[in-house]
Coordinates of N, CA and C in Angstrom, one line a residue:
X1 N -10.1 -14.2 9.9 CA -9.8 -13.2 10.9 C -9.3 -11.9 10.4
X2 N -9.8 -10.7 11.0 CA -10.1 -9.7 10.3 C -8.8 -8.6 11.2
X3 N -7.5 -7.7 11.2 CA -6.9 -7.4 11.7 C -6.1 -6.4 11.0
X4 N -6.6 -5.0 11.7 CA -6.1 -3.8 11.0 C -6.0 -2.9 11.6
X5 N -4.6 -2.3 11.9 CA -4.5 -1.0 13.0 C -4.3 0.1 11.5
X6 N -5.3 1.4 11.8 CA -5.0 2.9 11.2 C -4.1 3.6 12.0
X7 N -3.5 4.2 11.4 CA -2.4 5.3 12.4 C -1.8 5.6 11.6
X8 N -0.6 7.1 11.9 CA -0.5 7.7 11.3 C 1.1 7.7 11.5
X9 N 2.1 7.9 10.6 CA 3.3 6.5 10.5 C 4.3 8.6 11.0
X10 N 3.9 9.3 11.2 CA 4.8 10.4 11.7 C 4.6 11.0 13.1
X11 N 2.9 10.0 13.7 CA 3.0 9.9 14.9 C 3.7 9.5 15.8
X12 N 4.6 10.1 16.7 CA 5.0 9.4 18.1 C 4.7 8.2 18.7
X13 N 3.5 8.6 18.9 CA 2.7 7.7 20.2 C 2.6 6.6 19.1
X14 N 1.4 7.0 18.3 CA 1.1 5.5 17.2 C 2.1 4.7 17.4
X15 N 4.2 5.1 16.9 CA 5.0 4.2 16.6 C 5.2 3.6 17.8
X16 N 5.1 4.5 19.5 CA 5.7 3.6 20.0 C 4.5 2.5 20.3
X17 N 3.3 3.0 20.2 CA 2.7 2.3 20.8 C 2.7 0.8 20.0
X18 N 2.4 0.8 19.0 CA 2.6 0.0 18.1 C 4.1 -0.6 18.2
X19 N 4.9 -0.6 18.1 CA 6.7 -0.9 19.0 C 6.4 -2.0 20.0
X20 N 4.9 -1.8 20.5 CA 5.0 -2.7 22.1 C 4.2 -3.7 21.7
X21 N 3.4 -4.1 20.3 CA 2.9 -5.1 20.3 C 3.7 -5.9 19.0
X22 N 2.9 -7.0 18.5 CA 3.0 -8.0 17.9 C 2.0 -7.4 16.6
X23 N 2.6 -7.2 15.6 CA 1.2 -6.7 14.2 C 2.0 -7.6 13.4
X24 N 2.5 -8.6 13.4 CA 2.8 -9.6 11.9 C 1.8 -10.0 11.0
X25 N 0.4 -10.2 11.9 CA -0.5 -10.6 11.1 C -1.6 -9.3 10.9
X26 N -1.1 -8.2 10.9 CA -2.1 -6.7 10.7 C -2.0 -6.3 9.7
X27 N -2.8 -6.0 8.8 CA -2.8 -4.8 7.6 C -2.7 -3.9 8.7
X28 N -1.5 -3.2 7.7 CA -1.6 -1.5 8.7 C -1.3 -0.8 7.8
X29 N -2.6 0.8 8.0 CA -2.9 1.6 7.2 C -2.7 2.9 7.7
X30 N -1.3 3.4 6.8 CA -0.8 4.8 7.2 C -2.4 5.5 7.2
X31 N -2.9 6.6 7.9 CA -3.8 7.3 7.4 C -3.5 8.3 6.3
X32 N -2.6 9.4 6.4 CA -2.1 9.8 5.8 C -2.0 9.7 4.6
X33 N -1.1 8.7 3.9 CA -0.8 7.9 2.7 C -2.4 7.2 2.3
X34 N -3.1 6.7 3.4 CA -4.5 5.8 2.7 C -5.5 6.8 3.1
X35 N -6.2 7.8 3.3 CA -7.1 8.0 4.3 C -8.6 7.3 4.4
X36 N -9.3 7.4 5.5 CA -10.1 6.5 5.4 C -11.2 6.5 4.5
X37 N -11.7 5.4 4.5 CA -12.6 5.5 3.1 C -14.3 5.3 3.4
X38 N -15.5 5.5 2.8 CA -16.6 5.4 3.4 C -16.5 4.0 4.1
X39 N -16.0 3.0 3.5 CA -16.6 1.3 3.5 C -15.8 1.6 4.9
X40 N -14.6 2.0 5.1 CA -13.6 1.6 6.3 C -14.3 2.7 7.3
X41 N -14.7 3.5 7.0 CA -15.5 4.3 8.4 C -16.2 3.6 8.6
X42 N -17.4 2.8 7.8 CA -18.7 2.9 8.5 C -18.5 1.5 9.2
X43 N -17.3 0.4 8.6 CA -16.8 -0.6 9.6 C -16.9 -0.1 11.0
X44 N -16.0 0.9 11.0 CA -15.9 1.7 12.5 C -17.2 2.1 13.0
X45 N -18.1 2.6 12.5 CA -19.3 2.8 13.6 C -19.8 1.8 13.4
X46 N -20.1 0.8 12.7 CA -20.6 -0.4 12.8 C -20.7 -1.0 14.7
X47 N -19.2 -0.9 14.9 CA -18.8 -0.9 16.0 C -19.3 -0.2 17.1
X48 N -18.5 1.3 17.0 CA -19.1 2.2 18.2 C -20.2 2.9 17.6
X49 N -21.1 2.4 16.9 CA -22.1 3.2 16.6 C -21.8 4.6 17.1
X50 N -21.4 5.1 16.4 CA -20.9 7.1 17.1 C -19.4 7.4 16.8
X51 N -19.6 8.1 15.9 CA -18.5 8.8 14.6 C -18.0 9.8 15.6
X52 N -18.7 10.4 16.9 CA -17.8 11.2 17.5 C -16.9 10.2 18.4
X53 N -17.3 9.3 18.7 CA -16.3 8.3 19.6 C -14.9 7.9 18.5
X54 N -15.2 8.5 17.4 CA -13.8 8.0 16.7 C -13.1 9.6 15.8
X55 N -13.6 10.3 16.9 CA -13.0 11.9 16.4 C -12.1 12.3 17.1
X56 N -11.2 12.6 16.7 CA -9.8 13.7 17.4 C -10.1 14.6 17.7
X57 N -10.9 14.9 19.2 CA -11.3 16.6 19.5 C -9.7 17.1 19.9
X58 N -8.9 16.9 19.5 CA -7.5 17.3 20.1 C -6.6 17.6 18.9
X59 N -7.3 17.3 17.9 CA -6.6 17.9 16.0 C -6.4 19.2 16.5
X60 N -5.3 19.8 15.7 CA -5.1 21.0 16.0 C -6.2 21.7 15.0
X61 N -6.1 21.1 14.0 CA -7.3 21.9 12.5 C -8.7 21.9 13.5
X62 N -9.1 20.4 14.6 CA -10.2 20.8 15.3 C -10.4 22.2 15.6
X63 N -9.5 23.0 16.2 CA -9.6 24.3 16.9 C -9.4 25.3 15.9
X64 N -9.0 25.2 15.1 CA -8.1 26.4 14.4 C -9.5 26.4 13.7
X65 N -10.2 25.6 13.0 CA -11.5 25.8 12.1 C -12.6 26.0 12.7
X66 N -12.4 26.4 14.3 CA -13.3 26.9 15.3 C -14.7 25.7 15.3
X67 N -14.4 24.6 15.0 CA -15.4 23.7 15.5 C -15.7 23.0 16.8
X68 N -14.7 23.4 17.6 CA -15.1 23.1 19.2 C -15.5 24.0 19.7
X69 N -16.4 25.2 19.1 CA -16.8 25.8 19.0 C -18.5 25.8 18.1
X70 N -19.2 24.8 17.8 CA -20.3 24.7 17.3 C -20.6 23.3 17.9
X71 N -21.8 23.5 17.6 CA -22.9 22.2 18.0 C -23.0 20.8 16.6
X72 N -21.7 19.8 17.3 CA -21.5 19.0 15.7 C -22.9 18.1 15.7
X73 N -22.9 17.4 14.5 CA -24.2 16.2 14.4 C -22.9 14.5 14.3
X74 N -23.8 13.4 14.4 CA -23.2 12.6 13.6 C -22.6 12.5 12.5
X75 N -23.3 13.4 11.7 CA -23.1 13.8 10.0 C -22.0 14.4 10.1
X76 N -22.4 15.5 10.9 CA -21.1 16.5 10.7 C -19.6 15.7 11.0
X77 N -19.4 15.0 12.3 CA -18.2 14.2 12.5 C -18.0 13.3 11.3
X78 N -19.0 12.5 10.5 CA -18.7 11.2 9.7 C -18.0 11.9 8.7
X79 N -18.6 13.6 7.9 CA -18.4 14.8 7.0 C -17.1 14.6 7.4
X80 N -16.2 15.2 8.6 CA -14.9 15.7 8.7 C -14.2 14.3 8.9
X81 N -14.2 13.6 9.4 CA -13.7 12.2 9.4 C -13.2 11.9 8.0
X82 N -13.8 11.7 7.0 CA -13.7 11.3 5.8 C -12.7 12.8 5.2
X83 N -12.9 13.6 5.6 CA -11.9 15.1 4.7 C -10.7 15.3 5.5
X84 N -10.6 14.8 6.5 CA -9.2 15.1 7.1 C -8.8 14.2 8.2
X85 N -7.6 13.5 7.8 CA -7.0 12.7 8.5 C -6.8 12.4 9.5
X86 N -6.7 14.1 9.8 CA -6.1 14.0 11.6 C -7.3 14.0 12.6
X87 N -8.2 13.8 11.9 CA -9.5 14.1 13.0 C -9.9 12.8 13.6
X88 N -9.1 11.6 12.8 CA -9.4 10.1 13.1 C -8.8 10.2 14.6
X89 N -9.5 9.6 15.9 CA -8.4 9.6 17.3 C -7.6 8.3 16.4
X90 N -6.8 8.2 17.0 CA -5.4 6.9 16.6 C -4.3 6.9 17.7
X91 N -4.1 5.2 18.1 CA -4.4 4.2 17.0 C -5.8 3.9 16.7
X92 N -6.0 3.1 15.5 CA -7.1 2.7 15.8 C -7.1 1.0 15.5
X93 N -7.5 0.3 16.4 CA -7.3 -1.4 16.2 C -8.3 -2.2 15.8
X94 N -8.6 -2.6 15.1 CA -9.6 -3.4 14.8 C -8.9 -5.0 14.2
X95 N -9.7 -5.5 15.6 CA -9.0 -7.1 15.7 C -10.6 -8.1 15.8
X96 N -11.0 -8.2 14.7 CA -12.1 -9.5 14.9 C -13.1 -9.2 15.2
X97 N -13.6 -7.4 14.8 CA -15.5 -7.1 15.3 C -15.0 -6.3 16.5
X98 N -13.7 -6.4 17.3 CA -13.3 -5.6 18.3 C -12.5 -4.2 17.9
X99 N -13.2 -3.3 19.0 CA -12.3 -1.8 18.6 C -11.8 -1.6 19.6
X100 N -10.2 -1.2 19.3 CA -9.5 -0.4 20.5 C -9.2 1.2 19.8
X101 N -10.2 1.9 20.2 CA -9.7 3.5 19.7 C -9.1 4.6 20.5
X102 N -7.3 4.8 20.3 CA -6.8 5.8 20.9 C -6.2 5.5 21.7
X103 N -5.5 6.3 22.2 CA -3.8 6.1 23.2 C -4.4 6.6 24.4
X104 N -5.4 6.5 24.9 CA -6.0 5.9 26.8 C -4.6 4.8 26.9
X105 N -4.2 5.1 28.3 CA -4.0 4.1 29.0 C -4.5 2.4 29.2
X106 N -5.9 3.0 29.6 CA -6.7 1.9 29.9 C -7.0 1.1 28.7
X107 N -7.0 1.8 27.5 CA -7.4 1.4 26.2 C -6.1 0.5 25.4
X108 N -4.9 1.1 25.9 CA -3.6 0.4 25.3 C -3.8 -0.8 26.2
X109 N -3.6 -0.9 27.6 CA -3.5 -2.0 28.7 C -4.4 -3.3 28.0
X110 N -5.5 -2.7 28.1 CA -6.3 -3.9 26.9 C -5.7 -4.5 25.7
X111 N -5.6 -3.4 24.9 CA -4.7 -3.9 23.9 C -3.8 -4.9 23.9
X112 N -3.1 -4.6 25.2 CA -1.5 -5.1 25.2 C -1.9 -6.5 25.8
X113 N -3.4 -6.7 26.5 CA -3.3 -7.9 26.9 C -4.1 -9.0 25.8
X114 N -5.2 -8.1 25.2 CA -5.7 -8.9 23.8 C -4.4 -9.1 22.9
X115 N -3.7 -9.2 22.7 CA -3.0 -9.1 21.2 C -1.6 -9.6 21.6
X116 N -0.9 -8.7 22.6 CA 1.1 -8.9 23.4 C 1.4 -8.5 22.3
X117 N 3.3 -9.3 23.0 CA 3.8 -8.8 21.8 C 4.5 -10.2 21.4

C-alpha cells in the first residue's frame, strides 16, 4: 500500500490540514526540501491525466512571470511543475492509486473521511 502526502512544511493550510488527519503510515515529502521529480509527477498524471489539474494558478511567481497571461500547453504546466515548487496545488495525497489534490473543502471532507484521524 502506496501512501504519500507532498506539501510544503512553511505552509499554513498544508500543516493544519494535515494536524486533522492520521499520516503514521505516510511518506511525507516537504516539496521544498524534495521537489518533485519526473517519476513522482508523472505518478500524478497517471492519475489526473492533466498536469494543469495539479498546478497552482494561485503561485504568486504564477502572476508575477505573467503566465496567466498566455495560452499554457500540458508541456508547458508539466515544464513549470518540475522548476518550481510552488506551482504544485498542495496538499497533495496519494493513498493507493487515489488523488486528493488541494485545500477544497469538498476535497479535504473526502479526505477526512478516507483516511480520519
Amino acid at each position: 500500500m502506496r501512501k504519500v502526502v507532498y506539501y510544503l512544511s512553511t505552509c499554513d493550510t498544508c500543516k493544519k490540514i494535515m494536524g486533522q488527519l492520521d499520516l503514521e503510515d505516510f511518506a511525507k515529502i516537504d516539496i521544498k526540501n524534495n521537489p518533485l521529480t519526473e517519476p513522482q509527477l508523472l505518478e500524478l498524471y497517471v492519475i489526473t491525466e492533466s498536469y494543469e489539474e495539479l498546478f497552482n494558478k494561485r503561485a504568486i511567481k504564477f502572476r508575477q512571470q505573467g503566465l496567466n497571461k498566455q495560452e499554457l500547453t500540458e508541456n508547458d504546466y508539466k515544464k513549470l511543475l518540475l522548476e518550481e515548487y510552488t506551482f504544485l496545488k498542495r496538499p497533495v495525497f496519494l493513498i493507493n492509486g487515489e488523488l486528493y489534490v488541494g485545500n477544497a473543502k469538498k476535497n479535504i471532507e473526502q479526505l477526512v473521511k478516507r483516511i480520519g484521524k
